[in-house]
Coordinates of C-alpha atoms in Angstrom, one line a residue:
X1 CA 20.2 22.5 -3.3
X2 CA 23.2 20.5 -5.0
X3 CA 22.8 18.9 -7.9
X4 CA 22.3 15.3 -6.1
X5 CA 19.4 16.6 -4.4
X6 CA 18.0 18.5 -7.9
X7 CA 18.2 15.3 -9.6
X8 CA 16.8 12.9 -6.5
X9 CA 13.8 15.7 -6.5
X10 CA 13.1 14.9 -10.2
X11 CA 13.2 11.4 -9.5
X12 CA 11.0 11.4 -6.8
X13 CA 8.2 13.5 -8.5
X14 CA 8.8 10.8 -11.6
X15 CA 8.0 8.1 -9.3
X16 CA 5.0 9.8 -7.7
X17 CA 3.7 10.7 -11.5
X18 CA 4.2 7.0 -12.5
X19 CA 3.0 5.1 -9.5
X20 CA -0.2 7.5 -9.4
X21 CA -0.9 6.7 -13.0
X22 CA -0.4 2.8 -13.3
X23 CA -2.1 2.2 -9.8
X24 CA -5.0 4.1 -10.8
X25 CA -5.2 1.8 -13.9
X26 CA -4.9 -0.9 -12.2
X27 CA -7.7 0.3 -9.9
X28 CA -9.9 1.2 -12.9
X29 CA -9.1 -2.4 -14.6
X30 CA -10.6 -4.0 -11.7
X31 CA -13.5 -1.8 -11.5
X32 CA -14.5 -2.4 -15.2
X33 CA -13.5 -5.8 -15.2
X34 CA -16.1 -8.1 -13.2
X35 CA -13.8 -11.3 -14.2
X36 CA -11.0 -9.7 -12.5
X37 CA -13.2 -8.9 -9.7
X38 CA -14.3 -13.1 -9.5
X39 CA -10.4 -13.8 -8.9
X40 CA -8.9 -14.5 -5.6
X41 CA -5.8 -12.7 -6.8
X42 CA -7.9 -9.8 -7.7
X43 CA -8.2 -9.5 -4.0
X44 CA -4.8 -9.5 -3.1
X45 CA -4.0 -7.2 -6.1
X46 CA -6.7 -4.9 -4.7
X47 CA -5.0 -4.4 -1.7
X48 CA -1.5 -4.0 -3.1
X49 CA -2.7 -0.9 -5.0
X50 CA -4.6 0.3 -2.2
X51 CA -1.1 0.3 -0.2
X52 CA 0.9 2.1 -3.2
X53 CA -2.0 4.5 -3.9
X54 CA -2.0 6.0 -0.4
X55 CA 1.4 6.0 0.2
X56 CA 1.8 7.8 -3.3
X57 CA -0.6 10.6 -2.1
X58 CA 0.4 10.7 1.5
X59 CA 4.4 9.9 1.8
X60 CA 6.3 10.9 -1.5
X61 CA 4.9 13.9 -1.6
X62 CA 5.7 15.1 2.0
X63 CA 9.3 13.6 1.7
X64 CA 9.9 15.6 -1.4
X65 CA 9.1 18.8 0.4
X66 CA 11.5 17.6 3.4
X67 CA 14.1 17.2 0.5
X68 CA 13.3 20.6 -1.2
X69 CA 13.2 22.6 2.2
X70 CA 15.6 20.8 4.1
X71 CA 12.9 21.0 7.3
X72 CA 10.1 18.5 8.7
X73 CA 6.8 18.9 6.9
X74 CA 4.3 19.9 9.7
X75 CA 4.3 19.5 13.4
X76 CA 4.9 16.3 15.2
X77 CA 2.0 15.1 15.7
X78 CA 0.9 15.2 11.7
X79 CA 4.5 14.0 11.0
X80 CA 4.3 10.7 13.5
X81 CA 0.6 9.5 11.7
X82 CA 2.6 10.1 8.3
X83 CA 5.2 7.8 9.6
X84 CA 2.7 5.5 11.0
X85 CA 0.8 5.3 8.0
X86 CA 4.4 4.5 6.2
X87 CA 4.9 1.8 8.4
X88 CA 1.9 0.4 8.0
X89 CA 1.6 0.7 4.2
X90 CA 5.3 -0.6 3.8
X91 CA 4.9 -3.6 5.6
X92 CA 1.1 -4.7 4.1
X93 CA 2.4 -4.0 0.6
X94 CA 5.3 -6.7 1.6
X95 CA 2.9 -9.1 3.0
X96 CA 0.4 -9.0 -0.3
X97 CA 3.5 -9.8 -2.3
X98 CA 3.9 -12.5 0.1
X99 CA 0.1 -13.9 -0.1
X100 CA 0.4 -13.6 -3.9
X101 CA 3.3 -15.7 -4.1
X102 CA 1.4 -17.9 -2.1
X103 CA -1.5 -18.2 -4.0
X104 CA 0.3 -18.3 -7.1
X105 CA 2.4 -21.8 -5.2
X106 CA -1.1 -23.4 -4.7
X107 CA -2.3 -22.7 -8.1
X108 CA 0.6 -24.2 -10.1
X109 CA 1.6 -27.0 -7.3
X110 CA -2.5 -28.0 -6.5
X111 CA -4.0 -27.4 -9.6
X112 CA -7.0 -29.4 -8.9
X113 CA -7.6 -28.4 -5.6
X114 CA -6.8 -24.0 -5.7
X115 CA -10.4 -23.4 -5.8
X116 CA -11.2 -25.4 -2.4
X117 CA -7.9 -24.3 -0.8
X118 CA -7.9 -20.5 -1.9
X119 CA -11.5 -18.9 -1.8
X120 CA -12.5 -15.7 -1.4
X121 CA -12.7 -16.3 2.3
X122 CA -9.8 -17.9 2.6
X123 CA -8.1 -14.5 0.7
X124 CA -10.4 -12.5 3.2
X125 CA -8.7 -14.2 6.3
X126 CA -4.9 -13.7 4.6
X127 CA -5.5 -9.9 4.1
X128 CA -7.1 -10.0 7.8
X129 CA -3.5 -11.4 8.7
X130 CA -1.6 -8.8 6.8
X131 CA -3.7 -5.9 8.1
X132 CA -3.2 -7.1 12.2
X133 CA 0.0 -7.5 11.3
X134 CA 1.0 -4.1 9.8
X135 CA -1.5 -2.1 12.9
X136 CA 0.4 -4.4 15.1
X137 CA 3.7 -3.1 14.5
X138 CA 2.6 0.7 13.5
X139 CA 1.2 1.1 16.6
X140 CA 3.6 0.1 18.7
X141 CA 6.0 2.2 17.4
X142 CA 3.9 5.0 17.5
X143 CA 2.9 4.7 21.1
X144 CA 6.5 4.4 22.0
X145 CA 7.2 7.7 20.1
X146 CA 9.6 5.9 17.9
X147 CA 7.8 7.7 14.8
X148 CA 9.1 10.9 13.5
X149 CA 10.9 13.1 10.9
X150 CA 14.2 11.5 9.8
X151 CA 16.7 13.9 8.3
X152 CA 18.6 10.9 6.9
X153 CA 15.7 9.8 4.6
X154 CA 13.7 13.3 4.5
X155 CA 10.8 11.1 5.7
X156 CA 8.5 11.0 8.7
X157 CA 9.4 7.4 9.4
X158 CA 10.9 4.6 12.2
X159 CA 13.2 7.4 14.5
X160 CA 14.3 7.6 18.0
X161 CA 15.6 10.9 19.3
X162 CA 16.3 9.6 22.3
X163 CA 19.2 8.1 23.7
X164 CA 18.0 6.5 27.1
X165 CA 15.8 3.9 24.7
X166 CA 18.3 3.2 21.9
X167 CA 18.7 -0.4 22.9
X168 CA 14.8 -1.1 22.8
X169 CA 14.5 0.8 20.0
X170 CA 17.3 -1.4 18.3
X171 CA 15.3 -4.5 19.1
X172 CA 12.1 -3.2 17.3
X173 CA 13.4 -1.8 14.5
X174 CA 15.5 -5.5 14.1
X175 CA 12.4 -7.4 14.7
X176 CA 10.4 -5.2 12.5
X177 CA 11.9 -5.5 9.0
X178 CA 12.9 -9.7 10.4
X179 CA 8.7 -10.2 10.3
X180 CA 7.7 -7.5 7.7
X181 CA 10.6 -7.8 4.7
X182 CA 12.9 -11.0 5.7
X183 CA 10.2 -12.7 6.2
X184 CA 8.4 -11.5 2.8
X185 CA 11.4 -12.3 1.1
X186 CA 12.0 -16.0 2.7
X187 CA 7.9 -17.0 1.0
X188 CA 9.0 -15.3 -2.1
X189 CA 11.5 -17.6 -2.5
X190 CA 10.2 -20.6 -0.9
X191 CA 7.0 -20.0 -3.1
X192 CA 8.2 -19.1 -6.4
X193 CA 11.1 -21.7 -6.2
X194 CA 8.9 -24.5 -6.3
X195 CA 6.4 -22.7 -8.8
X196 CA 9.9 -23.2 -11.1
X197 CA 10.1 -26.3 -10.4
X198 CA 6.5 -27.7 -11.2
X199 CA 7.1 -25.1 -13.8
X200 CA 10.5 -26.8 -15.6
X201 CA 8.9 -30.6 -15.1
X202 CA 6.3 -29.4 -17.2
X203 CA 8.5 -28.1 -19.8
X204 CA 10.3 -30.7 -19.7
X205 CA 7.1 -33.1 -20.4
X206 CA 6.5 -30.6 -23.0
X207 CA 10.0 -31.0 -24.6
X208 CA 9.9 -34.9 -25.0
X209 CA 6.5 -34.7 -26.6
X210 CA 7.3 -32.3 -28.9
X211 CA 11.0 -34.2 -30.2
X212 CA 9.3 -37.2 -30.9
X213 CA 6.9 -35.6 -32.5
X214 CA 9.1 -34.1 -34.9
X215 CA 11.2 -37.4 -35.1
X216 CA 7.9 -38.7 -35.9
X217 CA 7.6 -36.5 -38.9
X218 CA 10.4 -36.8 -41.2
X219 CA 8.5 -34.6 -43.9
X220 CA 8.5 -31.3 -41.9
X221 CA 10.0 -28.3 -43.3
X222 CA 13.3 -27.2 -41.6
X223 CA 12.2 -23.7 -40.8
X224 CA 9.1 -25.4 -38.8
X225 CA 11.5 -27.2 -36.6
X226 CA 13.6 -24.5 -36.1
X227 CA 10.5 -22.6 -34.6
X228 CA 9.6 -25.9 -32.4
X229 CA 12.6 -25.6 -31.3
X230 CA 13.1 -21.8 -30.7
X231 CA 9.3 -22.2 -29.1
X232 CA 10.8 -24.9 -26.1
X233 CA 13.7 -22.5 -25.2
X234 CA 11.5 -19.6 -25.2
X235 CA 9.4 -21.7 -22.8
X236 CA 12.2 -22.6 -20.5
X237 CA 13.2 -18.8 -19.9
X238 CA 9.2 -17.3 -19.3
X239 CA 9.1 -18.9 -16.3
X240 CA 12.7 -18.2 -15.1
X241 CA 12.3 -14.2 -16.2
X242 CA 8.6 -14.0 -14.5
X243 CA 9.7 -15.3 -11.0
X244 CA 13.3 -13.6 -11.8
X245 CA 10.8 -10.5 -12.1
X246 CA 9.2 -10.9 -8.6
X247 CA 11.8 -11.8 -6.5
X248 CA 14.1 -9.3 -8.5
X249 CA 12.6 -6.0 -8.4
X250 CA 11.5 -6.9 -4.3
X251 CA 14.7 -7.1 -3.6
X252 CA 16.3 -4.3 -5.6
X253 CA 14.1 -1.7 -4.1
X254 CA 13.6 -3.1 -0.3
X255 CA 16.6 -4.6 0.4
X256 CA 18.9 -1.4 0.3
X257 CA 16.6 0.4 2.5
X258 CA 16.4 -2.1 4.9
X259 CA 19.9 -2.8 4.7
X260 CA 20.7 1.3 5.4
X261 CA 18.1 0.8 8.5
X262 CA 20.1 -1.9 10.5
X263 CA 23.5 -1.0 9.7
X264 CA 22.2 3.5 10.6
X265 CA 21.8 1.3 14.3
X266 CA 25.9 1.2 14.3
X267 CA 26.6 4.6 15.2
X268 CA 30.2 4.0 14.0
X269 CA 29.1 3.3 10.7
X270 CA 28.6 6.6 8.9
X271 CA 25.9 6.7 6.2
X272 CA 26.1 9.5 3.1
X273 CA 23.1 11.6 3.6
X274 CA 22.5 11.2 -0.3
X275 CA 22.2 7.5 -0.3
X276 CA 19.7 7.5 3.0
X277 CA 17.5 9.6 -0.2
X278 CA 18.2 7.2 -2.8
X279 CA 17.3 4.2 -0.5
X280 CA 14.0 5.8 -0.1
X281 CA 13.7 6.3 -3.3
X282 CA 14.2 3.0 -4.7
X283 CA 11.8 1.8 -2.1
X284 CA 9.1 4.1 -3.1
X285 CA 10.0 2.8 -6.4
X286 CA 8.5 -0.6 -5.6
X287 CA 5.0 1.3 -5.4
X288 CA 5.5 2.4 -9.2
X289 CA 6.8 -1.2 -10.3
X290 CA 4.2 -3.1 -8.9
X291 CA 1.5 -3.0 -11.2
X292 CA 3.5 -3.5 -14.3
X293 CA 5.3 -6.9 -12.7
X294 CA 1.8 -7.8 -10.9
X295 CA -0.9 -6.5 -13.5
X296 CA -0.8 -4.4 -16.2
X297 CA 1.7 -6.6 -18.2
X298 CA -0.7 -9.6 -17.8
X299 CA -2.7 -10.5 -20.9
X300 CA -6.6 -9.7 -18.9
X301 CA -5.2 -6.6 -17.7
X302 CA -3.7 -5.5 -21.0
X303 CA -7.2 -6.7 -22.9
X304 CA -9.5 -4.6 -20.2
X305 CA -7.5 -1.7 -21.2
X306 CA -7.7 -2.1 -24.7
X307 CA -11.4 -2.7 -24.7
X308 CA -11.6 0.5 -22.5
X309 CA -9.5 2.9 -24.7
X310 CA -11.4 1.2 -27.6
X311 CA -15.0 2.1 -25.8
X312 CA -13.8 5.6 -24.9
X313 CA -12.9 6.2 -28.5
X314 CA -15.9 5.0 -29.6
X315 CA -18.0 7.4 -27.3
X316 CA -16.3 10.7 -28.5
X317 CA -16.5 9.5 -32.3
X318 CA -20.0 9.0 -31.7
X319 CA -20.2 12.7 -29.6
X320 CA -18.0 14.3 -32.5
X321 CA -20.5 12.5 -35.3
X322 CA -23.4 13.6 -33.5
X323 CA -22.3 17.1 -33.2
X324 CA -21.6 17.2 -36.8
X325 CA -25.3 16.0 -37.7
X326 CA -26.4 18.4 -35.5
X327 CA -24.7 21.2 -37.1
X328 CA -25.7 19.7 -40.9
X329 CA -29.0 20.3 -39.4
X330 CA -28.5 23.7 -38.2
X331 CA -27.1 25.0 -41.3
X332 CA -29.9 24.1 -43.7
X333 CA -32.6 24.9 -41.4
X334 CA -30.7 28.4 -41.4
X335 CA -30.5 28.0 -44.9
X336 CA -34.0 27.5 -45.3

């Protein structure tokens, strides 16, 4: 191994380490949480993690060994449900980022009608969507043996080994990441753009109410108006940075895999076998960024893991004060 693929091995186990971690936090957070649990984007959030859980524990790990040894982890048949279960996971986790976008869009544009709009059922049926959707597409390309170990991207992933069905398999492979990321991306944007929108008008509102207000009082101290006024740009930028966040950090780590994937289907285009492992990488990335941007940085989230670190503490100062009573005890009825 070269020192490129040392340091993409480290940063592959970093992201399995990472995504492991904060998904199974987010997992516990909704477990311990029955408020979270009551929320429709609790639902979608559920399934998120779900996707990056299992494709932490099934696909990292089996395309770090394919980078370490250079060979294809397991036979072929092991290796094309790997790569369907990649396809499948990759292209639901996309959709949920879609459907909460989505719901986010009816929340701050309907405010008064989300909770007859989005129910759970409703957020039952979108999942339903995003599950047919992913199986659809997974198991076409599995039946058409178009799953398999990829050298390029030391995956079990989207390949065709054969030549006779390259144009079919150029069709698919186009059509795939049109319906799974372009068209993830296209209600990111349509969603969250209006979400600014609604989101500025109200800060705007917010803005005129608050300078008259302080024309109004001609008494206030100069430092207080300097914190209104530091308060209203800080309020303009939350909103940019938050939806900045989403559409950001989908594109960042999709977009150059995706974008490797189409132009690999010019076979005059040559592709460095290093950046078909980066591109991975910052995909699988996506999986350990998603419940920061989605969850954990959210003020419910952050408050159900306070309260349990606080209750776990609790348990083993009670367990340690107990044990010390207990030995106390001990000693003077030894003593005695």
């Amino acid at each position: 191994m070269d020192t490129a693929e040392v340091i993409l091995s480290v940063l592959v186990v970093v992201i399995i380490i990472v995504s492991l971690l904060s998904n199974v936090l987010v997992l516990i957070c909704f477990l311990y949480n029955p408020e979270i649990r009551k929320q429709v984007p609790g639902l979608f959030n559920l399934n998120l993690t779900f996707c990056n859980l299992l494709l932490t524990v099934s696909n990292m790990p089996l395309t770090l060994v394919g980078l370490v040894s250079k060979t294809q982890p397991g036979g072929d048949g092991f290796c094309q449900i790997v790569g369907f279960l990649e396809t499948f996971l990759s292209t639901n986790s996309m959709l949920s980022m879609a459907a909460l976008s989505i719901d986010r869009w009816i929340a701050v544009v309907f405010p008064l009608r989300y909770h007859s709009k989005m129910r759970h059922k409703d957020a039952a049926l979108v999942l339903g969507y995003t599950w047919v959707h992913s199986v659809s597409f997974s198991t076409v390309a599995t039946c058409l043996s178009w799953v398999g170990y990829h050298r390029l991207y030391a995956s079990c992933t989207l390949s065709n080994p054969r030549a006779s069905s390259r144009t079919p398999f150029v069709i698919f492979t186009v059509f795939f990441h049109s319906f799974s990321f372009l068209l993830s991306f296209i209600v990111l944007c349509v969603t969250y753009l209006k979400v600014l929108k609604v989101a500025r008008f109200h800060c705007k509102r917010i803005d005129v109410i608050t300078m008259q207000t302080l024309v109004l009082l001609v008494d206030i101290h100069p430092s207080v108006r300097q914190r209104c006024l530091e308060e209203q740009k800080r309020r303009r930028q939350r909103a940019t940075k938050k939806i900045s966040t989403f559409i950001g950090t989908f594109m960042i780590c999709f977009a150059p895999y995706v974008i490797t994937r189409i132009v690999e289907l010019f076979p005059a285009v040559p592709i460095n076998p290093h950046w078909g492992i980066v591109s991975k990488c910052l995909a699988y990335s996506k999986a350990a960024c998603d419940p920061f941007v989605y969850s954990l940085l959210r003020h419910q989230y952050r408050k159900t893991c306070t309260d349990i670190i606080n209750r776990l503490l609790k348990r083993s100062s009670l367990n340690a004060s107990g044990r010390g009573h207990e030995n106390q005890v001990n000693s003077i009825a030894t003593a005695e």
